[in-house]
Amino acid sequence: MKKIISLLLVGLFPFVGMKAQENTVEQGNEKAPKVYLPEQGDWSVGVDLVPLIKYIGTGSNNLKGGGGSPFTKGSGFDNKTLMPDASLMGKYMLTDQWALRANLGFKVGVETHKRYVRDDQAAVLNPLGEEKVEDRIRNNKSGVSVMLGAEYRKGERRVQGVFGAGVLFAFMNNKLKYNYGNEITSVNQHPTTSVRREQSYLIPDGYRVLTEYTTGSNFYTGITGSAGVEWFVVPKISLGAEVNLCVYYLFGRQTYVESEGYNAAFGRVEKRTDLVSPGDKGFYVATESLGGSLTFNFYF
């Protein structure tokens, strides 16, 4: 995979040269000037180069990010971060200097971790047997980030300064679901399980977790400003770099945990729901990468 990406990047340079030649048009005995910069009515699609550079240069087997770098990275309470797996960055030129810009990122992931444990029921019938059942933990992650804004471009040659501002919104959710191979019964009130965790929630001893909202539903909203440059290597194709300053507010919904256990007083297995947190809040001023820290841009 890395070799393929490297070859694609290397292969762009001949294409860039051909593009430069194609944009030189003869008019009589004179050549029309090349139009390097974007013009009114042009559309742009940007690709973030940082994930590709890291993927090729660091030996990582993980390729993350397909477009402009999404919001938000490395902030929030505990591990409440949103890092969409892909995002799309686009622009539309209202005039030669002003443009609308947008960035959309999303993340949807499902991970299932499995472990074998002793089959308690089979062990009662045959203590020397080695029958096993399966415990499973399913982690559901989802999130979306959206930025809408405008930018102003300054410069008449192949290098332009780009200054932007916009509003942003992001949402994320993380939920764990536990499925156990051994059931709780009146005979086996504390079945064997592979799940080892602290009894940190307000649930009775001997109960086991069924559903756990580790971050609840978190919402981010705020404004962002950016400053950077674009260097047009050939007409309508540029390399860009920018830095962002974001001011945003985080607010989270209530988090809770569902559990099950044997109630000896009533002689039955019961389920319960306990509130863990009333919801978190936070205010941040930070430099984030929303829209791409190092990009390859195409204008059409």
PDB file of C-alpha atoms in Angstrom:
ATOM      1  CA  MET A   1       0.000   0.000   0.000  1.00  0.00           C
ATOM      2  CA  LYS A   2       2.788   2.452   0.905  1.00  0.00           C
ATOM      3  CA  LYS A   3       4.585   1.751  -2.380  1.00  0.00           C
ATOM      4  CA  ILE A   4       1.391   2.448  -4.307  1.00  0.00           C
ATOM      5  CA  ILE A   5       0.849   5.793  -2.532  1.00  0.00           C
ATOM      6  CA  SER A   6       4.505   6.756  -3.022  1.00  0.00           C
ATOM      7  CA  LEU A   7       4.278   5.985  -6.733  1.00  0.00           C
ATOM      8  CA  LEU A   8       1.089   8.035  -7.010  1.00  0.00           C
ATOM      9  CA  LEU A   9       2.736  11.049  -5.370  1.00  0.00           C
ATOM     10  CA  VAL A  10       5.832  10.751  -7.563  1.00  0.00           C
ATOM     11  CA  GLY A  11       3.610  10.317 -10.588  1.00  0.00           C
ATOM     12  CA  LEU A  12       1.940  13.665  -9.934  1.00  0.00           C
ATOM     13  CA  PHE A  13       5.033  15.637 -10.929  1.00  0.00           C
ATOM     14  CA  PRO A  14       4.960  14.667 -14.638  1.00  0.00           C
ATOM     15  CA  PHE A  15       1.237  15.390 -14.590  1.00  0.00           C
ATOM     16  CA  VAL A  16       1.950  18.819 -13.093  1.00  0.00           C
ATOM     17  CA  GLY A  17       4.435  19.569 -15.893  1.00  0.00           C
ATOM     18  CA  MET A  18       1.954  18.528 -18.551  1.00  0.00           C
ATOM     19  CA  LYS A  19      -0.683  20.691 -16.900  1.00  0.00           C
ATOM     20  CA  ALA A  20       1.604  23.713 -17.115  1.00  0.00           C
ATOM     21  CA  GLN A  21       2.163  23.161 -20.826  1.00  0.00           C
ATOM     22  CA  GLU A  22      -1.527  22.659 -21.509  1.00  0.00           C
ATOM     23  CA  ASN A  23      -2.333  26.022 -19.938  1.00  0.00           C
ATOM     24  CA  THR A  24      -0.116  27.905 -22.407  1.00  0.00           C
ATOM     25  CA  VAL A  25      -2.356  28.875 -25.332  1.00  0.00           C
ATOM     26  CA  GLU A  26      -1.031  30.573 -28.459  1.00  0.00           C
ATOM     27  CA  GLN A  27      -3.020  33.484 -29.805  1.00  0.00           C
ATOM     28  CA  GLY A  28      -1.457  34.477 -33.126  1.00  0.00           C
ATOM     29  CA  ASN A  29       2.221  35.102 -32.469  1.00  0.00           C
ATOM     30  CA  GLU A  30       1.648  35.695 -28.757  1.00  0.00           C
ATOM     31  CA  LYS A  31       1.054  33.348 -25.862  1.00  0.00           C
ATOM     32  CA  ALA A  32      -1.830  34.018 -23.511  1.00  0.00           C
ATOM     33  CA  PRO A  33      -0.749  34.431 -19.888  1.00  0.00           C
ATOM     34  CA  LYS A  34      -1.270  31.449 -17.642  1.00  0.00           C
ATOM     35  CA  VAL A  35      -4.008  31.825 -15.041  1.00  0.00           C
ATOM     36  CA  TYR A  36      -2.515  30.359 -11.875  1.00  0.00           C
ATOM     37  CA  LEU A  37      -4.921  31.750  -9.298  1.00  0.00           C
ATOM     38  CA  PRO A  38      -8.542  30.723  -8.688  1.00  0.00           C
ATOM     39  CA  GLU A  39     -11.232  32.919 -10.218  1.00  0.00           C
ATOM     40  CA  GLN A  40     -14.839  33.723  -9.533  1.00  0.00           C
ATOM     41  CA  GLY A  41     -17.025  30.644  -9.960  1.00  0.00           C
ATOM     42  CA  ASP A  42     -14.232  28.091  -9.358  1.00  0.00           C
ATOM     43  CA  TRP A  43     -14.732  25.110  -7.063  1.00  0.00           C
ATOM     44  CA  SER A  44     -11.971  23.586  -4.952  1.00  0.00           C
ATOM     45  CA  VAL A  45     -11.369  20.189  -3.394  1.00  0.00           C
ATOM     46  CA  GLY A  46      -8.551  19.827  -0.857  1.00  0.00           C
ATOM     47  CA  VAL A  47      -6.679  16.746   0.327  1.00  0.00           C
ATOM     48  CA  ASP A  48      -4.674  16.709   3.557  1.00  0.00           C
ATOM     49  CA  LEU A  49      -1.115  15.508   2.884  1.00  0.00           C
ATOM     50  CA  VAL A  50      -0.084  15.006   6.528  1.00  0.00           C
ATOM     51  CA  PRO A  51      -1.658  11.517   6.925  1.00  0.00           C
ATOM     52  CA  LEU A  52       0.046  10.376   3.698  1.00  0.00           C
ATOM     53  CA  ILE A  53       3.419  11.757   4.776  1.00  0.00           C
ATOM     54  CA  LYS A  54       3.174  10.092   8.185  1.00  0.00           C
ATOM     55  CA  TYR A  55       2.005   6.841   6.627  1.00  0.00           C
ATOM     56  CA  ILE A  56       4.940   6.690   4.202  1.00  0.00           C
ATOM     57  CA  GLY A  57       7.658   8.161   6.411  1.00  0.00           C
ATOM     58  CA  THR A  58       7.029   6.690   9.870  1.00  0.00           C
ATOM     59  CA  GLY A  59       6.389   3.038   9.080  1.00  0.00           C
ATOM     60  CA  SER A  60       2.853   3.238  10.448  1.00  0.00           C
ATOM     61  CA  ASN A  61       0.345   0.724   9.119  1.00  0.00           C
ATOM     62  CA  ASN A  62      -2.546   3.067   9.860  1.00  0.00           C
ATOM     63  CA  LEU A  63      -3.767   5.531   7.237  1.00  0.00           C
ATOM     64  CA  LYS A  64      -6.140   8.051   8.821  1.00  0.00           C
ATOM     65  CA  GLY A  65      -7.751  11.065   7.226  1.00  0.00           C
ATOM     66  CA  GLY A  66      -8.727  11.542   3.630  1.00  0.00           C
ATOM     67  CA  GLY A  67      -9.509  15.213   3.303  1.00  0.00           C
ATOM     68  CA  GLY A  68      -9.122  18.329   5.406  1.00  0.00           C
ATOM     69  CA  SER A  69      -8.122  17.517   8.983  1.00  0.00           C
ATOM     70  CA  PRO A  70     -11.278  17.237  11.073  1.00  0.00           C
ATOM     71  CA  PHE A  71     -12.168  18.742  14.430  1.00  0.00           C
ATOM     72  CA  THR A  72     -11.337  18.120  17.228  1.00  0.00           C
ATOM     73  CA  LYS A  73      -8.028  16.539  18.113  1.00  0.00           C
ATOM     74  CA  GLY A  74      -6.726  15.820  21.600  1.00  0.00           C
ATOM     75  CA  SER A  75      -9.083  17.887  23.725  1.00  0.00           C
ATOM     76  CA  GLY A  76     -12.029  17.398  26.025  1.00  0.00           C
ATOM     77  CA  PHE A  77     -12.694  15.628  29.299  1.00  0.00           C
ATOM     78  CA  ASP A  78     -10.811  12.376  29.819  1.00  0.00           C
ATOM     79  CA  ASN A  79     -10.731  10.723  26.397  1.00  0.00           C
ATOM     80  CA  LYS A  80     -13.572  12.700  24.869  1.00  0.00           C
ATOM     81  CA  THR A  81     -11.917  13.351  21.548  1.00  0.00           C
ATOM     82  CA  LEU A  82     -13.426  13.327  18.104  1.00  0.00           C
ATOM     83  CA  MET A  83     -11.142  12.173  15.306  1.00  0.00           C
ATOM     84  CA  PRO A  84     -13.209  11.301  12.247  1.00  0.00           C
ATOM     85  CA  ASP A  85     -11.646   8.744   9.904  1.00  0.00           C
ATOM     86  CA  ALA A  86     -12.324  10.871   6.843  1.00  0.00           C
ATOM     87  CA  SER A  87     -13.292  14.421   6.013  1.00  0.00           C
ATOM     88  CA  LEU A  88     -13.990  16.498   2.929  1.00  0.00           C
ATOM     89  CA  MET A  89     -12.777  20.061   2.444  1.00  0.00           C
ATOM     90  CA  GLY A  90     -14.224  22.265  -0.293  1.00  0.00           C
ATOM     91  CA  LYS A  91     -14.403  25.900  -1.392  1.00  0.00           C
ATOM     92  CA  TYR A  92     -16.438  28.016  -3.802  1.00  0.00           C
ATOM     93  CA  MET A  93     -15.055  31.304  -5.161  1.00  0.00           C
ATOM     94  CA  LEU A  94     -17.660  34.078  -4.855  1.00  0.00           C
ATOM     95  CA  THR A  95     -15.185  36.555  -6.348  1.00  0.00           C
ATOM     96  CA  ASP A  96     -11.486  36.386  -7.159  1.00  0.00           C
ATOM     97  CA  GLN A  97     -10.726  37.297  -3.537  1.00  0.00           C
ATOM     98  CA  TRP A  98     -13.645  35.942  -1.484  1.00  0.00           C
ATOM     99  CA  ALA A  99     -14.722  32.316  -1.111  1.00  0.00           C
ATOM    100  CA  LEU A 100     -17.074  30.152   0.891  1.00  0.00           C
ATOM    101  CA  ARG A 101     -15.419  27.167   2.585  1.00  0.00           C
ATOM    102  CA  ALA A 102     -16.693  24.044   4.327  1.00  0.00           C
ATOM    103  CA  ASN A 103     -15.273  21.002   6.043  1.00  0.00           C
ATOM    104  CA  LEU A 104     -17.218  17.843   6.832  1.00  0.00           C
ATOM    105  CA  GLY A 105     -15.754  15.000   8.875  1.00  0.00           C
ATOM    106  CA  PHE A 106     -17.342  11.822  10.146  1.00  0.00           C
ATOM    107  CA  LYS A 107     -16.475   8.758  12.170  1.00  0.00           C
ATOM    108  CA  VAL A 108     -18.406   5.507  12.511  1.00  0.00           C
ATOM    109  CA  GLY A 109     -16.698   2.555  14.141  1.00  0.00           C
ATOM    110  CA  VAL A 110     -17.691  -0.745  15.695  1.00  0.00           C
ATOM    111  CA  GLU A 111     -15.130  -2.875  17.543  1.00  0.00           C
ATOM    112  CA  THR A 112     -15.863  -6.272  19.070  1.00  0.00           C
ATOM    113  CA  HIS A 113     -13.451  -7.857  21.564  1.00  0.00           C
ATOM    114  CA  LYS A 114     -13.926 -11.566  22.337  1.00  0.00           C
ATOM    115  CA  ARG A 115     -12.590 -13.807  25.104  1.00  0.00           C
ATOM    116  CA  TYR A 116     -13.161 -17.455  26.028  1.00  0.00           C
ATOM    117  CA  VAL A 117     -14.101 -18.388  29.599  1.00  0.00           C
ATOM    118  CA  ARG A 118     -15.053 -21.620  31.332  1.00  0.00           C
ATOM    119  CA  ASP A 119     -18.551 -22.913  30.680  1.00  0.00           C
ATOM    120  CA  ASP A 120     -19.957 -22.988  34.224  1.00  0.00           C
ATOM    121  CA  GLN A 121     -22.925 -25.204  33.389  1.00  0.00           C
ATOM    122  CA  ALA A 122     -20.773 -27.770  31.584  1.00  0.00           C
ATOM    123  CA  ALA A 123     -18.236 -27.709  34.439  1.00  0.00           C
ATOM    124  CA  VAL A 124     -20.939 -28.773  36.922  1.00  0.00           C
ATOM    125  CA  LEU A 125     -21.860 -31.774  34.783  1.00  0.00           C
ATOM    126  CA  ASN A 126     -18.240 -32.641  33.953  1.00  0.00           C
ATOM    127  CA  PRO A 127     -15.642 -31.015  36.273  1.00  0.00           C
ATOM    128  CA  LEU A 128     -12.791 -32.389  34.140  1.00  0.00           C
ATOM    129  CA  GLY A 129     -14.177 -30.991  30.898  1.00  0.00           C
ATOM    130  CA  GLU A 130     -12.739 -28.000  29.071  1.00  0.00           C
ATOM    131  CA  GLU A 131     -15.848 -26.572  27.470  1.00  0.00           C
ATOM    132  CA  LYS A 132     -15.778 -22.804  26.946  1.00  0.00           C
ATOM    133  CA  VAL A 133     -18.194 -19.990  26.239  1.00  0.00           C
ATOM    134  CA  GLU A 134     -17.539 -16.557  24.765  1.00  0.00           C
ATOM    135  CA  ASP A 135     -17.622 -13.106  26.366  1.00  0.00           C
ATOM    136  CA  ARG A 136     -17.922 -10.146  24.021  1.00  0.00           C
ATOM    137  CA  ILE A 137     -17.466  -6.401  24.431  1.00  0.00           C
ATOM    138  CA  ARG A 138     -18.828  -4.259  21.619  1.00  0.00           C
ATOM    139  CA  ASN A 139     -17.611  -0.663  21.326  1.00  0.00           C
ATOM    140  CA  ASN A 140     -19.724   1.671  19.183  1.00  0.00           C
ATOM    141  CA  LYS A 141     -18.146   5.000  18.215  1.00  0.00           C
ATOM    142  CA  SER A 142     -19.733   7.708  16.113  1.00  0.00           C
ATOM    143  CA  GLY A 143     -19.167  11.372  15.440  1.00  0.00           C
ATOM    144  CA  VAL A 144     -19.501  14.158  12.926  1.00  0.00           C
ATOM    145  CA  SER A 145     -17.834  17.562  12.528  1.00  0.00           C
ATOM    146  CA  VAL A 146     -18.989  20.461  10.359  1.00  0.00           C
ATOM    147  CA  MET A 147     -17.390  23.847   9.685  1.00  0.00           C
ATOM    148  CA  LEU A 148     -18.945  26.553   7.502  1.00  0.00           C
ATOM    149  CA  GLY A 149     -17.194  29.836   6.836  1.00  0.00           C
ATOM    150  CA  ALA A 150     -15.628  32.296   4.430  1.00  0.00           C
ATOM    151  CA  GLU A 151     -12.099  33.258   3.431  1.00  0.00           C
ATOM    152  CA  TYR A 152     -10.295  36.230   1.916  1.00  0.00           C
ATOM    153  CA  ARG A 153      -7.332  35.818  -0.409  1.00  0.00           C
ATOM    154  CA  LYS A 154      -4.547  38.377  -0.884  1.00  0.00           C
ATOM    155  CA  GLY A 155      -1.917  38.208  -3.619  1.00  0.00           C
ATOM    156  CA  GLU A 156      -1.651  38.517  -7.388  1.00  0.00           C
ATOM    157  CA  ARG A 157       1.183  36.124  -8.172  1.00  0.00           C
ATOM    158  CA  ARG A 158       1.605  32.408  -7.528  1.00  0.00           C
ATOM    159  CA  VAL A 159       1.610  32.794  -3.732  1.00  0.00           C
ATOM    160  CA  GLN A 160      -1.501  33.997  -1.925  1.00  0.00           C
ATOM    161  CA  GLY A 161      -2.220  34.694   1.715  1.00  0.00           C
ATOM    162  CA  VAL A 162      -5.470  33.052   2.840  1.00  0.00           C
ATOM    163  CA  PHE A 163      -7.426  34.297   5.867  1.00  0.00           C
ATOM    164  CA  GLY A 164     -10.619  32.573   6.980  1.00  0.00           C
ATOM    165  CA  ALA A 165     -13.290  32.468   9.691  1.00  0.00           C
ATOM    166  CA  GLY A 166     -16.260  30.251  10.348  1.00  0.00           C
ATOM    167  CA  VAL A 167     -18.592  28.518  12.766  1.00  0.00           C
ATOM    168  CA  LEU A 168     -18.200  24.909  13.776  1.00  0.00           C
ATOM    169  CA  PHE A 169     -20.283  22.109  15.226  1.00  0.00           C
ATOM    170  CA  ALA A 170     -19.229  18.626  16.277  1.00  0.00           C
ATOM    171  CA  PHE A 171     -20.901  15.646  17.914  1.00  0.00           C
ATOM    172  CA  MET A 172     -19.547  12.385  19.251  1.00  0.00           C
ATOM    173  CA  ASN A 173     -20.794   9.329  21.120  1.00  0.00           C
ATOM    174  CA  ASN A 174     -19.104   6.268  22.602  1.00  0.00           C
ATOM    175  CA  LYS A 175     -20.960   3.253  23.989  1.00  0.00           C
ATOM    176  CA  LEU A 176     -19.834  -0.151  25.297  1.00  0.00           C
ATOM    177  CA  LYS A 177     -22.126  -3.195  25.319  1.00  0.00           C
ATOM    178  CA  TYR A 178     -21.222  -6.376  27.216  1.00  0.00           C
ATOM    179  CA  ASN A 179     -22.446  -9.846  26.298  1.00  0.00           C
ATOM    180  CA  TYR A 180     -21.590 -12.700  28.661  1.00  0.00           C
ATOM    181  CA  GLY A 181     -21.377 -16.407  27.863  1.00  0.00           C
ATOM    182  CA  ASN A 182     -22.426 -17.558  31.346  1.00  0.00           C
ATOM    183  CA  GLU A 183     -25.865 -16.507  32.542  1.00  0.00           C
ATOM    184  CA  ILE A 184     -26.763 -15.374  36.042  1.00  0.00           C
ATOM    185  CA  THR A 185     -29.106 -17.856  37.743  1.00  0.00           C
ATOM    186  CA  SER A 186     -30.299 -18.644  41.265  1.00  0.00           C
ATOM    187  CA  VAL A 187     -27.696 -21.427  41.379  1.00  0.00           C
ATOM    188  CA  ASN A 188     -24.878 -19.493  39.701  1.00  0.00           C
ATOM    189  CA  GLN A 189     -25.265 -15.979  41.075  1.00  0.00           C
ATOM    190  CA  HIS A 190     -21.650 -14.989  40.306  1.00  0.00           C
ATOM    191  CA  PRO A 191     -20.777 -16.629  36.978  1.00  0.00           C
ATOM    192  CA  THR A 192     -17.276 -16.813  35.521  1.00  0.00           C
ATOM    193  CA  THR A 193     -16.397 -13.905  33.240  1.00  0.00           C
ATOM    194  CA  SER A 194     -13.338 -12.523  31.477  1.00  0.00           C
ATOM    195  CA  VAL A 195     -14.355  -8.934  32.129  1.00  0.00           C
ATOM    196  CA  ARG A 196     -12.264  -7.415  34.887  1.00  0.00           C
ATOM    197  CA  ARG A 197     -13.191  -3.878  35.851  1.00  0.00           C
ATOM    198  CA  GLU A 198     -13.429  -1.733  38.947  1.00  0.00           C
ATOM    199  CA  GLN A 199     -16.807  -1.392  40.609  1.00  0.00           C
ATOM    200  CA  SER A 200     -16.621   2.365  40.140  1.00  0.00           C
ATOM    201  CA  TYR A 201     -20.284   3.098  39.506  1.00  0.00           C
ATOM    202  CA  LEU A 202     -23.185   3.269  41.901  1.00  0.00           C
ATOM    203  CA  ILE A 203     -24.290  -0.329  41.355  1.00  0.00           C
ATOM    204  CA  PRO A 204     -24.527  -3.088  43.995  1.00  0.00           C
ATOM    205  CA  ASP A 205     -21.687  -5.540  44.541  1.00  0.00           C
ATOM    206  CA  GLY A 206     -22.030  -8.651  42.421  1.00  0.00           C
ATOM    207  CA  TYR A 207     -23.782  -6.861  39.568  1.00  0.00           C
ATOM    208  CA  ARG A 208     -22.165  -6.775  36.137  1.00  0.00           C
ATOM    209  CA  VAL A 209     -22.346  -4.079  33.485  1.00  0.00           C
ATOM    210  CA  LEU A 210     -24.475  -4.558  30.369  1.00  0.00           C
ATOM    211  CA  THR A 211     -24.254  -1.133  28.716  1.00  0.00           C
ATOM    212  CA  GLU A 212     -21.851   1.670  29.509  1.00  0.00           C
ATOM    213  CA  TYR A 213     -21.850   5.142  28.006  1.00  0.00           C
ATOM    214  CA  THR A 214     -18.212   6.093  28.503  1.00  0.00           C
ATOM    215  CA  THR A 215     -18.551   9.627  27.117  1.00  0.00           C
ATOM    216  CA  GLY A 216     -22.269  10.075  26.660  1.00  0.00           C
ATOM    217  CA  SER A 217     -23.223  12.395  23.832  1.00  0.00           C
ATOM    218  CA  ASN A 218     -20.872  15.342  23.587  1.00  0.00           C
ATOM    219  CA  PHE A 219     -21.512  18.444  21.517  1.00  0.00           C
ATOM    220  CA  TYR A 220     -18.964  21.044  20.451  1.00  0.00           C
ATOM    221  CA  THR A 221     -19.888  24.458  19.101  1.00  0.00           C
ATOM    222  CA  GLY A 222     -17.853  27.593  18.504  1.00  0.00           C
ATOM    223  CA  ILE A 223     -15.987  29.763  16.009  1.00  0.00           C
ATOM    224  CA  THR A 224     -12.675  29.370  14.225  1.00  0.00           C
ATOM    225  CA  GLY A 225     -10.217  31.654  12.482  1.00  0.00           C
ATOM    226  CA  SER A 226      -7.357  30.656  10.201  1.00  0.00           C
ATOM    227  CA  ALA A 227      -4.352  32.143   8.447  1.00  0.00           C
ATOM    228  CA  GLY A 228      -2.119  30.506   5.868  1.00  0.00           C
ATOM    229  CA  VAL A 229      -0.660  30.551   2.378  1.00  0.00           C
ATOM    230  CA  GLU A 230      -1.227  28.760  -0.907  1.00  0.00           C
ATOM    231  CA  TRP A 231       1.542  28.287  -3.462  1.00  0.00           C
ATOM    232  CA  PHE A 232       0.274  27.542  -6.955  1.00  0.00           C
ATOM    233  CA  VAL A 233       2.707  25.022  -8.392  1.00  0.00           C
ATOM    234  CA  VAL A 234       0.882  25.074 -11.717  1.00  0.00           C
ATOM    235  CA  PRO A 235      -2.323  26.818 -12.802  1.00  0.00           C
ATOM    236  CA  LYS A 236      -5.230  25.966 -10.469  1.00  0.00           C
ATOM    237  CA  ILE A 237      -3.206  23.414  -8.458  1.00  0.00           C
ATOM    238  CA  SER A 238      -1.659  24.521  -5.164  1.00  0.00           C
ATOM    239  CA  LEU A 239       0.070  23.440  -1.995  1.00  0.00           C
ATOM    240  CA  GLY A 240      -1.392  25.084   1.097  1.00  0.00           C
ATOM    241  CA  ALA A 241      -0.475  25.434   4.762  1.00  0.00           C
ATOM    242  CA  GLU A 242      -2.489  27.072   7.505  1.00  0.00           C
ATOM    243  CA  VAL A 243      -2.990  27.247  11.252  1.00  0.00           C
ATOM    244  CA  ASN A 244      -6.311  27.611  13.049  1.00  0.00           C
ATOM    245  CA  LEU A 245      -7.417  29.257  16.263  1.00  0.00           C
ATOM    246  CA  CYS A 246     -10.641  27.830  17.658  1.00  0.00           C
ATOM    247  CA  VAL A 247     -12.859  29.106  20.449  1.00  0.00           C
ATOM    248  CA  TYR A 248     -15.438  26.496  21.332  1.00  0.00           C
ATOM    249  CA  TYR A 249     -17.713  25.220  24.056  1.00  0.00           C
ATOM    250  CA  LEU A 250     -18.248  21.583  24.993  1.00  0.00           C
ATOM    251  CA  PHE A 251     -21.355  20.298  26.719  1.00  0.00           C
ATOM    252  CA  GLY A 252     -22.159  16.664  27.383  1.00  0.00           C
ATOM    253  CA  ARG A 253     -25.390  14.861  28.122  1.00  0.00           C
ATOM    254  CA  GLN A 254     -25.993  12.669  31.145  1.00  0.00           C
ATOM    255  CA  THR A 255     -24.110   9.377  31.219  1.00  0.00           C
ATOM    256  CA  TYR A 256     -25.412   6.204  32.777  1.00  0.00           C
ATOM    257  CA  VAL A 257     -24.693   2.496  33.119  1.00  0.00           C
ATOM    258  CA  GLU A 258     -27.028  -0.498  32.796  1.00  0.00           C
ATOM    259  CA  SER A 259     -26.248  -3.593  34.874  1.00  0.00           C
ATOM    260  CA  GLU A 260     -27.696  -6.927  35.944  1.00  0.00           C
ATOM    261  CA  GLY A 261     -27.399  -9.118  39.011  1.00  0.00           C
ATOM    262  CA  TYR A 262     -29.195 -11.574  41.277  1.00  0.00           C
ATOM    263  CA  ASN A 263     -31.477 -10.026  43.887  1.00  0.00           C
ATOM    264  CA  ALA A 264     -31.513 -12.536  46.745  1.00  0.00           C
ATOM    265  CA  ALA A 265     -34.276 -10.677  48.568  1.00  0.00           C
ATOM    266  CA  PHE A 266     -36.726 -11.215  45.699  1.00  0.00           C
ATOM    267  CA  GLY A 267     -35.104 -14.412  44.375  1.00  0.00           C
ATOM    268  CA  ARG A 268     -34.722 -13.209  40.804  1.00  0.00           C
ATOM    269  CA  VAL A 269     -32.316 -11.754  38.245  1.00  0.00           C
ATOM    270  CA  GLU A 270     -32.925  -8.050  37.725  1.00  0.00           C
ATOM    271  CA  LYS A 271     -31.601  -5.205  35.621  1.00  0.00           C
ATOM    272  CA  ARG A 272     -31.063  -1.639  36.751  1.00  0.00           C
ATOM    273  CA  THR A 273     -29.971   1.710  35.366  1.00  0.00           C
ATOM    274  CA  ASP A 274     -27.786   4.104  37.361  1.00  0.00           C
ATOM    275  CA  LEU A 275     -26.887   7.686  36.530  1.00  0.00           C
ATOM    276  CA  VAL A 276     -23.113   8.179  36.457  1.00  0.00           C
ATOM    277  CA  SER A 277     -22.730  11.856  35.530  1.00  0.00           C
ATOM    278  CA  PRO A 278     -25.164  14.775  35.167  1.00  0.00           C
ATOM    279  CA  GLY A 279     -23.171  15.982  32.148  1.00  0.00           C
ATOM    280  CA  ASP A 280     -19.865  17.781  31.588  1.00  0.00           C
ATOM    281  CA  LYS A 281     -19.079  21.278  30.368  1.00  0.00           C
ATOM    282  CA  GLY A 282     -15.947  22.958  29.085  1.00  0.00           C
ATOM    283  CA  PHE A 283     -14.616  26.044  27.330  1.00  0.00           C
ATOM    284  CA  TYR A 284     -11.530  25.949  25.094  1.00  0.00           C
ATOM    285  CA  VAL A 285      -9.315  28.328  23.176  1.00  0.00           C
ATOM    286  CA  ALA A 286      -6.825  26.324  21.155  1.00  0.00           C
ATOM    287  CA  THR A 287      -5.134  25.827  17.813  1.00  0.00           C
ATOM    288  CA  GLU A 288      -6.813  22.924  16.050  1.00  0.00           C
ATOM    289  CA  SER A 289      -6.533  21.548  12.530  1.00  0.00           C
ATOM    290  CA  LEU A 290      -9.862  22.116  10.832  1.00  0.00           C
ATOM    291  CA  GLY A 291      -9.427  22.424   7.101  1.00  0.00           C
ATOM    292  CA  GLY A 292      -5.962  20.962   6.748  1.00  0.00           C
ATOM    293  CA  SER A 293      -2.530  21.917   8.065  1.00  0.00           C
ATOM    294  CA  LEU A 294      -0.787  20.908   4.811  1.00  0.00           C
ATOM    295  CA  THR A 295      -3.008  20.439   1.785  1.00  0.00           C
ATOM    296  CA  PHE A 296      -3.018  19.700  -1.914  1.00  0.00           C
ATOM    297  CA  ASN A 297      -5.749  21.779  -3.595  1.00  0.00           C
ATOM    298  CA  PHE A 298      -7.407  21.465  -6.991  1.00  0.00           C
ATOM    299  CA  TYR A 299      -9.526  24.242  -8.532  1.00  0.00           C
ATOM    300  CA  PHE A 300     -11.981  23.561 -11.347  1.00  0.00           C
TER     301      PHE A 300
END
